[in-house]
Amino acid sequence: MRTTRRVFLIGLAAATLAGCGLSGTNEQGGAVAGEVKGEITFQTWALKPKYTQYVEGVIASFQQEHPGTTVKWIDQPADGYLTKVLADASAGSLPDVINVPPDLSFPLAKAGQLVNLDEAAADAKKDYLDNAWAAYAIPGKAGTYGFPWYLNTGPVFYNKALFQQAGLNPDSPPTTFAELETAALTMAQKTDRKVAMLGQTPAIADFGLYGVEMMNADGTKFTFNSAKGVELVEMYKRMYDAGGLVAEALTQNYTGSGAKFMAQQTALTPGSAYDLGKFKTDAPSLYANIGITKPITNTGKANMFVHGVSVPTSSKNKPTALAFGRFVTNAANQLAFSKVATIFPSSRDGMKDPYFTTEDGSDEARVRVAAAKQLGDSVNYTPVQFSQQMQDSLRQNLADAMLGKKSAKQALDDAVAECDRLLG
């Protein structure tokens, strides 16, 4: 089930500098001093109306703690959010605090549009998980450009009944890519290709999970066309040819992998804690046979999704903006948010709460505790430079490889060439 922002708030939506006119720089270095007072504007991404009460409560608490401050909250819809942020940046009219994923922070920070928190709030780093703080580092540029806000990762869900029907052990699902291929080929053969193991081609994060190095050391060139990357694509090609990967997955704008799994036409899918509740209400016959296991990885480290808040250099009230950014993302507020949304804190203290460390016997708690545990050393495998245009190119080239129009090596060489072109 491909992770999307609309599904559970986390989605590494992509942005590109092309045509956005982010040519100038407003960058200012050093610590930010000044009194926390006055008005700021805080912009979020599709949190209304579901989380209105929570956000308004955080704002009220901040204003009470800092008399003389006013926080004006604006919430933008999901559709067109990235385009709007980049347009506002080009016009020099960004809000004082903005909700951005790392890949949107990349073009803004590269253009000098975001405050470097390593300098402006040097004591903040210790409050957050190291891997979450590192998600807002920009390759080739010193500093960190966002307070991590909320995280997500997820287990792998599989259909125990379909495993059993194919003669696979329902209590021993695959945990490595080699095991995944073996199980997928068996599933396709035993069901006469009526049930596929997988509903989607690999995304860029899957290359990271496989152990592929995505970029060179200074982040200026993509390298996922290595021998190891080719190995992954060739493995997917074998699964596709055998019927272990649904044909619809090759469609450029395909988003139906979750629906395939819920319809019990595929046997395994990556997901999140959010999905378990959806299965329970929308697919009870599937829910009765749900198996839950750890992510499939050759690295031993799961994939992490992260969202955060950044302070633009154009803010006229940086002291208050920085104070509010830290307040929104402090341990107490993150923990409270995690209990009303299916997300996880990026704060060290928030992740120590019993809510994330103790099971109560329910499947929901089992998923939550397991996911929280794996977040400790999880990795944001998607490079901050990787835009939606790059993802589209990768998907098209992977489809060509699956269909035999290109070799795996040629498909990845072409994808890397296009990604490097877009990066340049």
Short mmCIF file of C-alpha atoms in Angstrom, two decimals:
data_model
loop_
_atom_site.label_atom_id
_atom_site.label_comp_id
_atom_site.label_asym_id
_atom_site.label_seq_id
_atom_site.Cartn_x
_atom_site.Cartn_y
_atom_site.Cartn_z
CA MET A 1 0.00 0.00 0.00
CA ARG A 2 1.83 3.03 -1.24
CA THR A 3 2.20 5.58 1.52
CA THR A 4 0.40 8.86 0.81
CA ARG A 5 -0.01 12.16 2.64
CA ARG A 6 -3.80 11.89 2.51
CA VAL A 7 -3.79 8.45 4.06
CA PHE A 8 -2.04 9.17 7.34
CA LEU A 9 -0.56 12.64 7.18
CA ILE A 10 2.84 11.40 6.06
CA GLY A 11 3.78 11.51 2.42
CA LEU A 12 7.05 12.60 1.01
CA ALA A 13 5.47 14.79 -1.59
CA ALA A 14 7.86 16.04 -4.20
CA ALA A 15 8.76 19.53 -5.35
CA THR A 16 11.01 20.91 -8.03
CA LEU A 17 12.65 24.25 -8.63
CA ALA A 18 11.71 24.19 -12.29
CA GLY A 19 9.82 27.32 -13.21
CA CYS A 20 9.48 28.52 -9.64
CA GLY A 21 11.93 31.37 -9.75
CA LEU A 22 13.67 30.63 -6.45
CA SER A 23 16.81 32.40 -7.55
CA GLY A 24 17.55 34.90 -4.82
CA THR A 25 18.62 34.35 -1.25
CA ASN A 26 17.41 35.82 2.02
CA GLU A 27 19.75 33.65 4.06
CA GLN A 28 20.96 34.96 7.39
CA GLY A 29 23.29 32.96 9.63
CA GLY A 30 23.94 32.90 13.35
CA ALA A 31 21.79 32.69 16.44
CA VAL A 32 18.48 34.53 16.49
CA ALA A 33 17.98 36.81 19.47
CA GLY A 34 14.97 38.84 20.48
CA GLU A 35 11.81 38.83 22.56
CA VAL A 36 9.06 36.30 21.89
CA LYS A 37 6.13 38.59 21.19
CA GLY A 38 3.98 39.86 18.37
CA GLU A 39 2.14 38.08 15.57
CA ILE A 40 3.19 35.17 13.36
CA THR A 41 1.44 33.04 10.77
CA PHE A 42 1.53 29.24 10.94
CA GLN A 43 0.70 27.22 7.83
CA THR A 44 -0.19 23.51 7.87
CA TRP A 45 -1.00 20.97 5.21
CA ALA A 46 -4.54 19.54 5.20
CA LEU A 47 -5.08 19.30 8.97
CA LYS A 48 -8.53 20.91 8.98
CA PRO A 49 -11.13 19.95 10.00
CA LYS A 50 -10.04 16.65 11.58
CA TYR A 51 -7.31 18.13 13.77
CA THR A 52 -8.67 21.63 14.26
CA GLN A 53 -9.26 21.18 17.99
CA TYR A 54 -5.75 19.86 18.55
CA VAL A 55 -3.97 22.63 16.60
CA GLU A 56 -6.08 25.38 18.13
CA GLY A 57 -5.28 23.96 21.57
CA VAL A 58 -1.54 24.08 20.88
CA ILE A 59 -1.81 27.67 19.66
CA ALA A 60 -3.82 28.69 22.74
CA SER A 61 -1.24 27.10 25.05
CA PHE A 62 1.63 28.89 23.29
CA GLN A 63 -0.11 32.24 23.50
CA GLN A 64 -0.82 31.67 27.19
CA GLU A 65 2.81 30.74 27.84
CA HIS A 66 4.01 33.78 25.89
CA PRO A 67 1.70 36.74 26.65
CA GLY A 68 1.68 39.29 23.87
CA THR A 69 1.95 36.73 21.07
CA THR A 70 -0.65 35.95 18.41
CA VAL A 71 -0.50 32.95 16.11
CA LYS A 72 -2.63 33.12 13.00
CA TRP A 73 -3.26 29.60 11.67
CA ILE A 74 -3.89 28.93 8.00
CA ASP A 75 -4.41 25.44 6.64
CA GLN A 76 -3.94 24.69 2.95
CA PRO A 77 -5.63 21.77 1.15
CA ALA A 78 -3.52 18.81 0.09
CA ASP A 79 -3.97 19.39 -3.62
CA GLY A 80 -1.60 22.03 -4.91
CA TYR A 81 0.15 22.55 -1.57
CA LEU A 82 3.67 22.23 -2.89
CA THR A 83 2.99 24.49 -5.84
CA LYS A 84 1.57 27.13 -3.49
CA VAL A 85 4.54 26.97 -1.12
CA LEU A 86 7.01 27.39 -3.96
CA ALA A 87 4.97 30.23 -5.46
CA ASP A 88 4.88 32.00 -2.08
CA ALA A 89 8.64 31.49 -1.74
CA SER A 90 9.20 33.01 -5.16
CA ALA A 91 7.05 35.99 -4.20
CA GLY A 92 8.75 36.39 -0.82
CA SER A 93 5.46 35.85 1.01
CA LEU A 94 5.98 32.61 2.94
CA PRO A 95 4.28 32.35 6.35
CA ASP A 96 6.48 32.58 9.46
CA VAL A 97 6.25 28.84 10.21
CA ILE A 98 5.46 26.30 7.48
CA ASN A 99 4.68 22.60 7.54
CA VAL A 100 7.00 20.91 5.02
CA PRO A 101 8.40 17.43 4.35
CA PRO A 102 12.17 17.16 3.80
CA ASP A 103 11.93 17.06 0.03
CA LEU A 104 10.13 20.41 -0.03
CA SER A 105 12.68 21.86 2.38
CA PHE A 106 15.40 20.99 -0.16
CA PRO A 107 14.62 23.56 -2.89
CA LEU A 108 13.73 26.18 -0.29
CA ALA A 109 16.92 25.69 1.73
CA LYS A 110 19.09 25.50 -1.39
CA ALA A 111 17.69 28.89 -2.40
CA GLY A 112 18.45 30.37 1.02
CA GLN A 113 14.78 30.59 1.96
CA LEU A 114 14.92 28.68 5.30
CA VAL A 115 16.59 29.45 8.62
CA ASN A 116 19.48 27.14 9.54
CA LEU A 117 18.37 25.68 12.86
CA ASP A 118 21.84 24.41 13.73
CA GLU A 119 22.78 28.06 14.08
CA ALA A 120 19.50 29.76 15.02
CA ALA A 121 18.42 27.13 17.59
CA ALA A 122 21.64 25.28 18.34
CA ASP A 123 20.34 23.70 21.55
CA ALA A 124 17.29 22.10 19.89
CA LYS A 125 18.98 19.06 18.31
CA LYS A 126 19.27 17.17 21.60
CA ASP A 127 15.46 17.05 21.94
CA TYR A 128 14.86 15.02 18.77
CA LEU A 129 15.76 11.58 17.48
CA ASP A 130 19.02 11.77 15.56
CA ASN A 131 17.58 10.25 12.38
CA ALA A 132 14.62 12.65 12.45
CA TRP A 133 16.84 15.71 12.88
CA ALA A 134 19.12 14.46 10.09
CA ALA A 135 16.16 14.26 7.70
CA TYR A 136 16.27 18.05 7.36
CA ALA A 137 19.96 18.23 6.51
CA ILE A 138 20.64 19.33 2.94
CA PRO A 139 23.42 17.55 1.00
CA GLY A 140 26.14 19.96 -0.03
CA LYS A 141 24.94 22.61 2.40
CA ALA A 142 25.78 22.95 6.08
CA GLY A 143 23.00 22.94 8.64
CA THR A 144 19.53 21.60 9.34
CA TYR A 145 16.39 23.34 8.06
CA GLY A 146 13.36 21.95 9.87
CA PHE A 147 12.12 20.93 13.30
CA PRO A 148 10.98 17.29 12.91
CA TRP A 149 7.29 17.12 13.82
CA TYR A 150 5.73 13.72 13.24
CA LEU A 151 7.03 10.43 11.93
CA ASN A 152 5.59 7.27 10.52
CA THR A 153 6.74 3.86 9.54
CA GLY A 154 4.84 0.68 9.26
CA PRO A 155 4.70 -3.04 9.31
CA VAL A 156 4.03 -5.35 6.43
CA PHE A 157 0.54 -6.80 6.30
CA TYR A 158 -0.13 -10.15 4.68
CA ASN A 159 -3.12 -12.38 4.12
CA LYS A 160 -2.69 -15.57 6.17
CA ALA A 161 -5.52 -17.37 4.35
CA LEU A 162 -3.93 -16.74 0.94
CA PHE A 163 -0.56 -17.87 2.25
CA GLN A 164 -2.09 -21.09 3.53
CA GLN A 165 -3.93 -21.73 0.27
CA ALA A 166 -0.62 -21.46 -1.59
CA GLY A 167 1.11 -23.84 0.77
CA LEU A 168 3.14 -21.08 2.42
CA ASN A 169 3.59 -21.02 6.17
CA PRO A 170 1.14 -18.37 7.43
CA ASP A 171 3.27 -17.90 10.53
CA SER A 172 6.54 -17.34 8.65
CA PRO A 173 6.15 -14.48 6.16
CA PRO A 174 9.13 -13.18 4.15
CA THR A 175 11.40 -10.64 5.85
CA THR A 176 14.12 -10.28 3.19
CA PHE A 177 13.85 -9.64 -0.52
CA ALA A 178 15.16 -13.12 -1.38
CA GLU A 179 12.42 -14.66 0.78
CA LEU A 180 9.88 -12.33 -0.85
CA GLU A 181 10.77 -13.57 -4.33
CA THR A 182 10.55 -17.21 -3.33
CA ALA A 183 7.15 -16.68 -1.71
CA ALA A 184 5.86 -14.62 -4.67
CA LEU A 185 6.80 -17.28 -7.21
CA THR A 186 5.15 -19.97 -5.09
CA MET A 187 2.00 -17.89 -4.63
CA ALA A 188 1.65 -17.29 -8.37
CA GLN A 189 2.25 -20.93 -9.25
CA LYS A 190 -0.03 -22.45 -6.61
CA THR A 191 -2.93 -20.10 -7.38
CA ASP A 192 -2.51 -20.41 -11.15
CA ARG A 193 -1.65 -16.66 -11.25
CA LYS A 194 -5.02 -15.72 -9.72
CA VAL A 195 -3.36 -14.12 -6.68
CA ALA A 196 -0.24 -11.97 -6.91
CA MET A 197 2.05 -11.41 -3.96
CA LEU A 198 2.60 -7.72 -4.71
CA GLY A 199 0.54 -4.80 -5.99
CA GLN A 200 3.23 -2.25 -6.83
CA THR A 201 6.59 -1.80 -8.49
CA PRO A 202 9.44 -0.60 -6.26
CA ALA A 203 9.60 3.05 -5.24
CA ILE A 204 12.93 4.75 -4.64
CA ALA A 205 12.76 3.87 -0.92
CA ASP A 206 12.63 0.17 -1.83
CA PHE A 207 16.04 0.52 -3.45
CA GLY A 208 17.31 1.80 -0.11
CA LEU A 209 15.66 -1.06 1.75
CA TYR A 210 17.35 -3.47 -0.67
CA GLY A 211 20.73 -1.96 0.19
CA VAL A 212 21.30 0.19 -2.90
CA GLU A 213 23.34 3.38 -2.52
CA MET A 214 21.10 6.09 -3.91
CA MET A 215 23.54 8.99 -4.43
CA ASN A 216 27.21 9.82 -4.42
CA ALA A 217 28.84 11.19 -1.27
CA ASP A 218 28.17 14.86 -1.98
CA GLY A 219 24.61 14.34 -3.20
CA THR A 220 25.21 15.62 -6.71
CA LYS A 221 24.58 12.43 -8.71
CA PHE A 222 22.17 9.52 -8.42
CA THR A 223 23.75 6.05 -8.25
CA PHE A 224 20.83 3.62 -7.96
CA ASN A 225 21.74 2.17 -11.39
CA SER A 226 24.51 0.15 -9.70
CA ALA A 227 24.80 -3.62 -9.97
CA LYS A 228 22.75 -3.96 -6.79
CA GLY A 229 20.01 -1.73 -8.19
CA VAL A 230 19.91 -3.80 -11.36
CA GLU A 231 19.67 -6.93 -9.22
CA LEU A 232 16.53 -5.58 -7.54
CA VAL A 233 14.85 -4.73 -10.86
CA GLU A 234 15.71 -8.12 -12.30
CA MET A 235 14.13 -9.74 -9.26
CA TYR A 236 10.92 -7.77 -9.80
CA LYS A 237 10.99 -8.72 -13.48
CA ARG A 238 11.07 -12.39 -12.54
CA MET A 239 8.14 -11.88 -10.18
CA TYR A 240 6.21 -9.95 -12.81
CA ASP A 241 6.77 -12.60 -15.48
CA ALA A 242 5.57 -15.33 -13.12
CA GLY A 243 2.43 -13.43 -12.08
CA GLY A 244 3.72 -12.40 -8.67
CA LEU A 245 3.23 -8.69 -9.44
CA VAL A 246 -0.07 -7.35 -10.77
CA ALA A 247 0.01 -5.98 -14.32
CA GLU A 248 -1.88 -2.82 -13.31
CA ALA A 249 1.14 -1.75 -11.25
CA LEU A 250 2.87 -0.72 -14.47
CA THR A 251 0.38 2.07 -15.15
CA GLN A 252 2.02 5.47 -14.68
CA ASN A 253 -0.54 6.92 -12.26
CA TYR A 254 -1.55 3.64 -10.63
CA THR A 255 -2.67 4.01 -7.01
CA GLY A 256 -4.69 0.83 -6.58
CA SER A 257 -2.31 -1.42 -4.67
CA GLY A 258 -4.22 -0.89 -1.42
CA ALA A 259 -7.53 -1.72 -3.07
CA LYS A 260 -6.03 -4.90 -4.55
CA PHE A 261 -4.91 -6.04 -1.12
CA MET A 262 -8.26 -5.23 0.47
CA ALA A 263 -10.01 -7.16 -2.32
CA GLN A 264 -7.69 -10.09 -1.48
CA GLN A 265 -6.23 -10.13 -4.98
CA THR A 266 -2.73 -9.57 -3.61
CA ALA A 267 -1.28 -11.26 -0.56
CA LEU A 268 1.16 -8.76 0.94
CA THR A 269 1.51 -5.00 1.27
CA PRO A 270 3.54 -2.46 3.24
CA GLY A 271 1.34 -0.24 5.35
CA SER A 272 0.94 1.71 8.55
CA ALA A 273 -0.91 1.47 11.83
CA TYR A 274 -3.66 3.51 10.16
CA ASP A 275 -4.42 0.70 7.74
CA LEU A 276 -5.31 -1.81 10.43
CA GLY A 277 -8.37 0.18 11.45
CA LYS A 278 -9.35 0.56 7.80
CA PHE A 279 -9.17 -3.19 7.29
CA LYS A 280 -11.30 -3.72 10.38
CA THR A 281 -14.12 -1.47 9.20
CA ASP A 282 -13.93 -1.77 5.38
CA ALA A 283 -12.70 -5.34 4.86
CA PRO A 284 -13.69 -7.49 7.85
CA SER A 285 -13.09 -10.78 6.02
CA LEU A 286 -9.53 -9.64 5.28
CA TYR A 287 -9.06 -8.38 8.83
CA ALA A 288 -9.93 -11.83 10.18
CA ASN A 289 -6.92 -13.22 8.30
CA ILE A 290 -4.46 -10.36 8.71
CA GLY A 291 -0.89 -11.19 9.50
CA ILE A 292 1.45 -8.49 10.77
CA THR A 293 5.20 -8.66 10.31
CA LYS A 294 8.22 -6.39 10.17
CA PRO A 295 9.25 -4.54 7.00
CA ILE A 296 11.04 -6.42 4.26
CA THR A 297 14.61 -5.15 4.21
CA ASN A 298 18.13 -6.29 3.48
CA THR A 299 19.60 -3.54 5.65
CA GLY A 300 17.88 -4.35 8.93
CA LYS A 301 16.53 -0.80 9.08
CA ALA A 302 12.96 0.19 8.21
CA ASN A 303 11.88 3.12 6.08
CA MET A 304 10.85 6.31 7.89
CA PHE A 305 8.48 9.06 6.76
CA VAL A 306 8.86 12.47 8.34
CA HIS A 307 7.15 15.83 8.36
CA GLY A 308 8.35 18.97 10.07
CA VAL A 309 8.05 22.71 10.37
CA SER A 310 10.51 25.25 9.05
CA VAL A 311 11.02 28.97 9.58
CA PRO A 312 11.56 31.01 6.39
CA THR A 313 14.34 33.57 6.37
CA SER A 314 11.77 36.09 5.15
CA SER A 315 9.95 35.99 8.51
CA LYS A 316 9.78 39.41 10.15
CA ASN A 317 9.42 37.82 13.58
CA LYS A 318 12.00 35.04 13.75
CA PRO A 319 12.28 34.87 17.57
CA THR A 320 8.57 34.09 17.91
CA ALA A 321 8.53 31.85 14.85
CA LEU A 322 11.42 29.75 16.18
CA ALA A 323 9.86 29.56 19.63
CA PHE A 324 6.57 28.39 18.15
CA GLY A 325 8.28 25.84 15.89
CA ARG A 326 9.92 24.28 18.93
CA PHE A 327 6.71 24.47 20.95
CA VAL A 328 4.62 22.68 18.31
CA THR A 329 7.22 19.93 18.11
CA ASN A 330 8.04 19.53 21.81
CA ALA A 331 7.60 16.15 23.47
CA ALA A 332 4.29 16.89 25.19
CA ASN A 333 2.60 18.31 22.11
CA GLN A 334 3.91 15.57 19.85
CA LEU A 335 2.70 12.89 22.24
CA ALA A 336 -0.75 14.47 22.38
CA PHE A 337 -0.88 14.65 18.58
CA SER A 338 0.14 10.99 18.30
CA LYS A 339 -2.88 10.00 20.38
CA VAL A 340 -5.36 11.68 18.04
CA ALA A 341 -3.59 10.79 14.79
CA THR A 342 -1.85 7.59 13.73
CA ILE A 343 1.64 9.08 13.86
CA PHE A 344 4.75 8.91 16.02
CA PRO A 345 6.76 11.61 17.80
CA SER A 346 10.16 12.69 16.56
CA SER A 347 11.07 13.78 20.09
CA ARG A 348 13.24 11.57 22.29
CA ASP A 349 11.02 11.93 25.36
CA GLY A 350 7.79 11.40 23.44
CA MET A 351 8.95 8.02 22.17
CA LYS A 352 9.68 6.88 25.74
CA ASP A 353 6.03 7.16 26.75
CA PRO A 354 4.32 3.83 27.67
CA TYR A 355 1.86 4.45 24.82
CA PHE A 356 4.70 3.50 22.46
CA THR A 357 6.48 0.93 24.61
CA THR A 358 3.72 -1.19 26.19
CA GLU A 359 1.22 -3.49 24.46
CA ASP A 360 -2.31 -3.96 25.79
CA GLY A 361 -3.18 -7.12 23.88
CA SER A 362 -4.81 -5.38 20.91
CA ASP A 363 -3.57 -5.60 17.33
CA GLU A 364 -3.47 -1.81 17.21
CA ALA A 365 -1.09 -1.61 20.17
CA ARG A 366 1.01 -4.42 18.75
CA VAL A 367 1.50 -2.49 15.50
CA ARG A 368 2.10 0.79 17.34
CA VAL A 369 4.74 -0.60 19.71
CA ALA A 370 6.52 -2.53 16.96
CA ALA A 371 6.57 0.52 14.69
CA ALA A 372 7.83 2.77 17.47
CA LYS A 373 10.64 0.35 18.21
CA GLN A 374 11.81 0.24 14.60
CA LEU A 375 11.73 4.05 14.32
CA GLY A 376 14.73 4.26 16.62
CA ASP A 377 17.14 3.34 13.83
CA SER A 378 14.91 3.70 10.77
CA VAL A 379 16.07 5.66 7.73
CA ASN A 380 14.44 8.17 5.44
CA TYR A 381 15.62 6.31 2.34
CA THR A 382 14.07 8.78 -0.12
CA PRO A 383 16.71 11.40 -0.96
CA VAL A 384 15.54 14.94 -0.28
CA GLN A 385 16.50 15.73 -3.87
CA PHE A 386 14.09 13.14 -5.31
CA SER A 387 11.17 14.97 -6.90
CA GLN A 388 7.84 13.77 -8.26
CA GLN A 389 9.17 14.16 -11.80
CA MET A 390 12.01 11.83 -10.88
CA GLN A 391 9.59 9.31 -9.39
CA ASP A 392 7.53 9.42 -12.59
CA SER A 393 10.64 8.75 -14.66
CA LEU A 394 11.66 5.85 -12.43
CA ARG A 395 8.19 4.32 -12.57
CA GLN A 396 8.03 4.55 -16.37
CA ASN A 397 11.46 3.02 -16.80
CA LEU A 398 10.60 0.23 -14.37
CA ALA A 399 7.46 -0.50 -16.39
CA ASP A 400 9.59 -0.71 -19.54
CA ALA A 401 11.88 -3.16 -17.77
CA MET A 402 8.99 -5.30 -16.57
CA LEU A 403 7.56 -5.44 -20.11
CA GLY A 404 10.92 -6.32 -21.63
CA LYS A 405 11.18 -3.09 -23.61
CA LYS A 406 14.48 -2.35 -21.87
CA SER A 407 16.96 -4.37 -19.87
CA ALA A 408 17.03 -3.67 -16.15
CA LYS A 409 20.39 -1.95 -16.58
CA GLN A 410 19.19 0.27 -19.44
CA ALA A 411 16.01 1.18 -17.56
CA LEU A 412 17.98 2.32 -14.51
CA ASP A 413 20.62 4.08 -16.59
CA ASP A 414 17.85 6.04 -18.32
CA ALA A 415 16.12 6.83 -15.01
CA VAL A 416 19.36 8.02 -13.41
CA ALA A 417 20.21 10.15 -16.44
CA GLU A 418 16.82 11.87 -16.22
CA CYS A 419 17.08 12.31 -12.45
CA ASP A 420 20.53 13.84 -12.79
CA ARG A 421 19.22 16.15 -15.52
CA LEU A 422 16.35 17.28 -13.30
CA LEU A 423 18.68 17.69 -10.33
CA GLY A 424 20.97 19.89 -12.41
#
